[in-house]
Short mmCIF file of C-alpha atoms in Angstrom, two decimals:
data_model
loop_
_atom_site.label_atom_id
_atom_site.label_comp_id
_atom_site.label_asym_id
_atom_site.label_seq_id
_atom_site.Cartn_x
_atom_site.Cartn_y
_atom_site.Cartn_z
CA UNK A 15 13.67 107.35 59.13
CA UNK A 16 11.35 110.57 58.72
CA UNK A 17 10.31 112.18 61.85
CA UNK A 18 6.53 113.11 62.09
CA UNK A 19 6.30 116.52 63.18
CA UNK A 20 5.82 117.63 66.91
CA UNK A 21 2.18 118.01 67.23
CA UNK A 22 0.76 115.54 64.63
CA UNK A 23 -0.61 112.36 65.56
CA UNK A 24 2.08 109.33 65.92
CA UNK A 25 -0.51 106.58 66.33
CA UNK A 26 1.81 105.04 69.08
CA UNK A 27 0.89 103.16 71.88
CA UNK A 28 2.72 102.24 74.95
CA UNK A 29 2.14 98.47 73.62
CA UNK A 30 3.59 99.50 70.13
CA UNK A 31 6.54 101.19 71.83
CA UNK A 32 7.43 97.94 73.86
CA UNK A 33 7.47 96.21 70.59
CA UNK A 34 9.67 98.25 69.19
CA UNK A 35 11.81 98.41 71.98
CA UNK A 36 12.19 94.66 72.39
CA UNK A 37 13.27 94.56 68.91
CA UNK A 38 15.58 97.17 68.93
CA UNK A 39 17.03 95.25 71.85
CA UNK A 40 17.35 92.32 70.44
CA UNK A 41 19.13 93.56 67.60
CA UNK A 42 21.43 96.40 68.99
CA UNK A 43 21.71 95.38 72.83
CA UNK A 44 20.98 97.02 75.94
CA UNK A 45 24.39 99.37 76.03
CA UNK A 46 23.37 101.40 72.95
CA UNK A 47 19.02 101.66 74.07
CA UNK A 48 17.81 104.66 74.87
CA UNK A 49 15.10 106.86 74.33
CA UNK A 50 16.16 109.06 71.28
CA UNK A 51 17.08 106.08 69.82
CA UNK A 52 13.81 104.15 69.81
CA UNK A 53 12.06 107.16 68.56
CA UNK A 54 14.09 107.30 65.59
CA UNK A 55 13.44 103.56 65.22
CA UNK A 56 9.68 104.55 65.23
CA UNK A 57 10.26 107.66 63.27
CA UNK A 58 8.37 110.04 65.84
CA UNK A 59 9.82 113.07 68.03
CA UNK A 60 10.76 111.70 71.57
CA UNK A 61 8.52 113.54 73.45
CA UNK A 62 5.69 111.47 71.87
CA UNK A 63 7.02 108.61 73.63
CA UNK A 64 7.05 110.76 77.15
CA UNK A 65 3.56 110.69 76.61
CA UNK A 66 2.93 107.02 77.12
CA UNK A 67 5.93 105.67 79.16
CA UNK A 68 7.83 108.59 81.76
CA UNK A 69 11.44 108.06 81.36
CA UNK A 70 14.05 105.54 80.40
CA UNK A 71 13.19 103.46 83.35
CA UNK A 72 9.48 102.95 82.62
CA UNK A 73 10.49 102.40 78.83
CA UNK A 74 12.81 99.17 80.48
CA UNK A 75 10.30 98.04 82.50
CA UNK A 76 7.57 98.10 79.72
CA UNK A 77 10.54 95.83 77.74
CA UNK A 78 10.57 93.47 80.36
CA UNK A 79 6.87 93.70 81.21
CA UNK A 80 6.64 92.37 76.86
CA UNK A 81 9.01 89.63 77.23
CA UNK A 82 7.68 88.44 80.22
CA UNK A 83 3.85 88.51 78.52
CA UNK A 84 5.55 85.85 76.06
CA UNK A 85 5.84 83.72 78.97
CA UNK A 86 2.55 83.62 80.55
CA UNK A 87 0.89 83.66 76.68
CA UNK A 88 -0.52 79.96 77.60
CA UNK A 89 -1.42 80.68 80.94
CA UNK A 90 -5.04 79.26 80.93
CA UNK A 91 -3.19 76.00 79.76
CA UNK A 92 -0.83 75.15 82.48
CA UNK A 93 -2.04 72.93 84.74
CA UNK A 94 -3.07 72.87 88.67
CA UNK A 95 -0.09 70.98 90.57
CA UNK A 96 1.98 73.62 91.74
CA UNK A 97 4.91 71.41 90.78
CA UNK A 98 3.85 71.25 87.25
CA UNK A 99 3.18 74.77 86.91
CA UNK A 100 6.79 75.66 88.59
CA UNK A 101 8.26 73.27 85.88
CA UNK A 102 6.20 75.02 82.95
CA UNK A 103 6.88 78.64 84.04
CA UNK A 104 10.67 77.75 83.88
CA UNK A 105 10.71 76.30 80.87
CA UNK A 106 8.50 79.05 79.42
CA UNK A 107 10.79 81.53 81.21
CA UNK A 108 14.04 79.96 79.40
CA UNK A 109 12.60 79.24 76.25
CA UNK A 110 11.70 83.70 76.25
CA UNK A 111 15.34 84.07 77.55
CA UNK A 112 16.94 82.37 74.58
CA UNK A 113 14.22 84.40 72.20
CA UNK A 114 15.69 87.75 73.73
CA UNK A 115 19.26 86.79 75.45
CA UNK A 116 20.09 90.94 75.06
CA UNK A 117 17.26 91.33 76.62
CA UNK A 118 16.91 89.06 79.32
CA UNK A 119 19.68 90.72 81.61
CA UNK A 120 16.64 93.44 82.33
CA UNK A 121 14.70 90.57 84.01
CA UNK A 122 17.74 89.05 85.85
CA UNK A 123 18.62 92.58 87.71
CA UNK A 124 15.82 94.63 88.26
CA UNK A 125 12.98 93.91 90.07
CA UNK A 126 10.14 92.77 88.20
CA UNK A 127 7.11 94.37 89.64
CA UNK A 128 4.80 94.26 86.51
CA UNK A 129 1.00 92.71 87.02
CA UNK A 130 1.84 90.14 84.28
CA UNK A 131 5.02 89.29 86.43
CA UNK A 132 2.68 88.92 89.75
CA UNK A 133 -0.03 87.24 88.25
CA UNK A 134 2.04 84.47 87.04
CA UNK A 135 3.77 84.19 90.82
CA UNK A 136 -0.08 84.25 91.94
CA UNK A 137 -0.52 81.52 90.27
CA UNK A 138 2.29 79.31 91.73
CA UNK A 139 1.94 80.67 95.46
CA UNK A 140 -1.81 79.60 95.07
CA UNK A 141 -1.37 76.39 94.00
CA UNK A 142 1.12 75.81 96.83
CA UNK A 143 -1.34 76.68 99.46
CA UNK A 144 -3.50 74.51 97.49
CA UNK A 145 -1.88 71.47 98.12
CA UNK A 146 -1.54 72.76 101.99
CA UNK A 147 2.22 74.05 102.30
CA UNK A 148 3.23 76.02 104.96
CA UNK A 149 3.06 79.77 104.25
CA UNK A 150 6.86 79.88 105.01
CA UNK A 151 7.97 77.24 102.27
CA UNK A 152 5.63 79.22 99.59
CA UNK A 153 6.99 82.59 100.84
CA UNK A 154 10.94 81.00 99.74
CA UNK A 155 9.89 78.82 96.60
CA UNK A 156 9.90 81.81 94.14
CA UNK A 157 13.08 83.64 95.33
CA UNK A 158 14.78 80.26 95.15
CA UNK A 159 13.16 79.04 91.95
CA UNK A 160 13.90 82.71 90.36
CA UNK A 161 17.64 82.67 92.07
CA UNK A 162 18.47 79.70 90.30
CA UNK A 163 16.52 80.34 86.61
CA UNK A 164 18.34 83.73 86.63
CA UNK A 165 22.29 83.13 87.76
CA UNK A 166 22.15 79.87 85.38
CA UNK A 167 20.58 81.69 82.09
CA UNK A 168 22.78 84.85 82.98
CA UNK A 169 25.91 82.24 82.94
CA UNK A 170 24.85 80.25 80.01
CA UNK A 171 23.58 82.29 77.46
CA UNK A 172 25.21 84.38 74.82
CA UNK A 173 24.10 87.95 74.52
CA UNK A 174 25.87 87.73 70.80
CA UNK A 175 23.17 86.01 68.39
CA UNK A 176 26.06 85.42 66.03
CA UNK A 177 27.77 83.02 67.75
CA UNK A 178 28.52 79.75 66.72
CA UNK A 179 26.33 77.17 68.96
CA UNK A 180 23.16 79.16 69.30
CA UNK A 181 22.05 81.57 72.00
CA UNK A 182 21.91 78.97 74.46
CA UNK A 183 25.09 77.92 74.39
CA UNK A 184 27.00 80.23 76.11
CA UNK A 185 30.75 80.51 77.36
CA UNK A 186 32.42 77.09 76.83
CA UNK A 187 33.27 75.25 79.98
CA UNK A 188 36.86 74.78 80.60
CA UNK A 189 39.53 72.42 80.00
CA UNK A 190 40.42 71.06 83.72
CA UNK A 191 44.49 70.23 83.77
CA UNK A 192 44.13 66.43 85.57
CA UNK A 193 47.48 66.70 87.18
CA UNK A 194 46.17 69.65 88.98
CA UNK A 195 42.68 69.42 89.17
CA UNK A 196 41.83 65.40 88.95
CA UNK A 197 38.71 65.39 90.04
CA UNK A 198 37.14 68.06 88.16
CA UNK A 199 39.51 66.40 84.60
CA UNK A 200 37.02 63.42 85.25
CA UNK A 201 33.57 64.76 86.05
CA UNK A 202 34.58 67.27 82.52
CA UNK A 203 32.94 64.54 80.46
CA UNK A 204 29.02 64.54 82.58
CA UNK A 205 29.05 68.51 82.25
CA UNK A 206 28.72 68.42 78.22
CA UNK A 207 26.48 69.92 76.88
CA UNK A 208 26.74 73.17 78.83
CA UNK A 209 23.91 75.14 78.90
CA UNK A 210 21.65 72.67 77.01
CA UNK A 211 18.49 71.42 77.26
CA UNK A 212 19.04 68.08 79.15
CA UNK A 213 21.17 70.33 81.27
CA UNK A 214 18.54 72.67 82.54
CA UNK A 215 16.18 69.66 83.11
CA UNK A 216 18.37 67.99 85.60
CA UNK A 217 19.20 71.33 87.30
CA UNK A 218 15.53 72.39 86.98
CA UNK A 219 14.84 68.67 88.39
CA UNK A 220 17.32 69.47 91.21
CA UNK A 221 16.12 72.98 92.70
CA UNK A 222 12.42 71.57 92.33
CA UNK A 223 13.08 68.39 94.11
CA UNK A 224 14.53 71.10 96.77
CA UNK A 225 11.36 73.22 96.98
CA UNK A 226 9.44 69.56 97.48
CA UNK A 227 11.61 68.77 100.35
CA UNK A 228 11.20 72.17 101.89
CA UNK A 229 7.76 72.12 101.67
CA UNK A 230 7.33 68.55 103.38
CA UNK A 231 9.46 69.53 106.11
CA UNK A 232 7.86 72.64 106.55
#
């Protein structure tokens, strides 16, 4: 791609660079990203993108910051309970990851400290104090909600688009010898399915039911 010449107008934007980056992303992977890269991609010197995003870690965060903006698109939909909204920011939130599974490692292991990222936890933490929770319960319910939506996306999906299954498939779960490991031979059967849909609904199901009990006790 032609390079526009230092000094002439690129007619970029720091939301046009995200774009690009998340699709460069999602079609080369994180290892390869960088900065020189993505300008070629846009066909601009480098140095034009220094002069909307400061450095290879801003240009991440601005990927993560895009991805993340997928996931609160319906905001002004999602409804009051904080239980409901919990259960439609996950699903929103896996639904994005299996969209962008090269990118979603960025989410899963760096801190996330965009507004669109705190606006959406403002959201959750105010309809738990809604519904009278003790600050100490509300304070928890994102790490552990965010814990658990993280480790099992990282585990279950594949960062390789071409493989067979789907993106949301993931590394198959192995075959259990029953004359050494019995017990986990016969539960092999109710853990089809791994990394599914039905899956993440009963383990969803599971950590919210948690939060719930948490916040009664509390």
């Amino acid at each position: 791609m032609t390079k526009r010449g230092q000094g002439k107008p690129a007619g970029l934007s720091r939301e046009r660079i995200a774009v690009a980056a998340v699709d460069l992303v999602d079609r080369q992977g994180l290892e390869s990203f960088g900065v020189r890269r993505l300008a070629s991609e846009l066909g601009v010197d480098p140095m034009s993108i220094y002069n909307h995003i400061k450095g290879k870690a801003a240009l991440l965060d601005a990927v993560s910051e895009a991805v993340l903006a997928e996931v609160s698109a319906t905001a002004a939909q999602w409804p009051d309970d904080w239980m409901d909204i919990a259960r439609t920011m996950a699903r929103g939130y896996r639904d994005m990851a299996i969209r962008h599974p090269r990118v979603f490692p960025l989410l899963a292991t760096r801190a996330q400290t965009s507004a669109v990222a705190f606006e959406a936890l403002e959201r959750l933490t105010t309809a738990m104090r809604r519904a009278g929770i003790a600050d100490q319960a509300i304070a928890d319910a994102p790490l552990v909600l965010f814990g658990f939506l993280n480790g099992y996306l990282l585990a279950t999906l594949s960062t390789d688009p071409g493989e067979a299954g789907g993106p949301a498939t993931g590394a198959a779960q192995p075959a259990f010898d029953p004359a050494l490991y019995p017990t986990m031979a016969a539960l092999a059967p109710l853990q089809a399915g791994f990394g599914g849909e039905p899956e993440f609904e009963r383990m969803l199901a599971t950590v919210l039911a948690g939060i719930a009990e948490d916040a009664a006790r509390a």
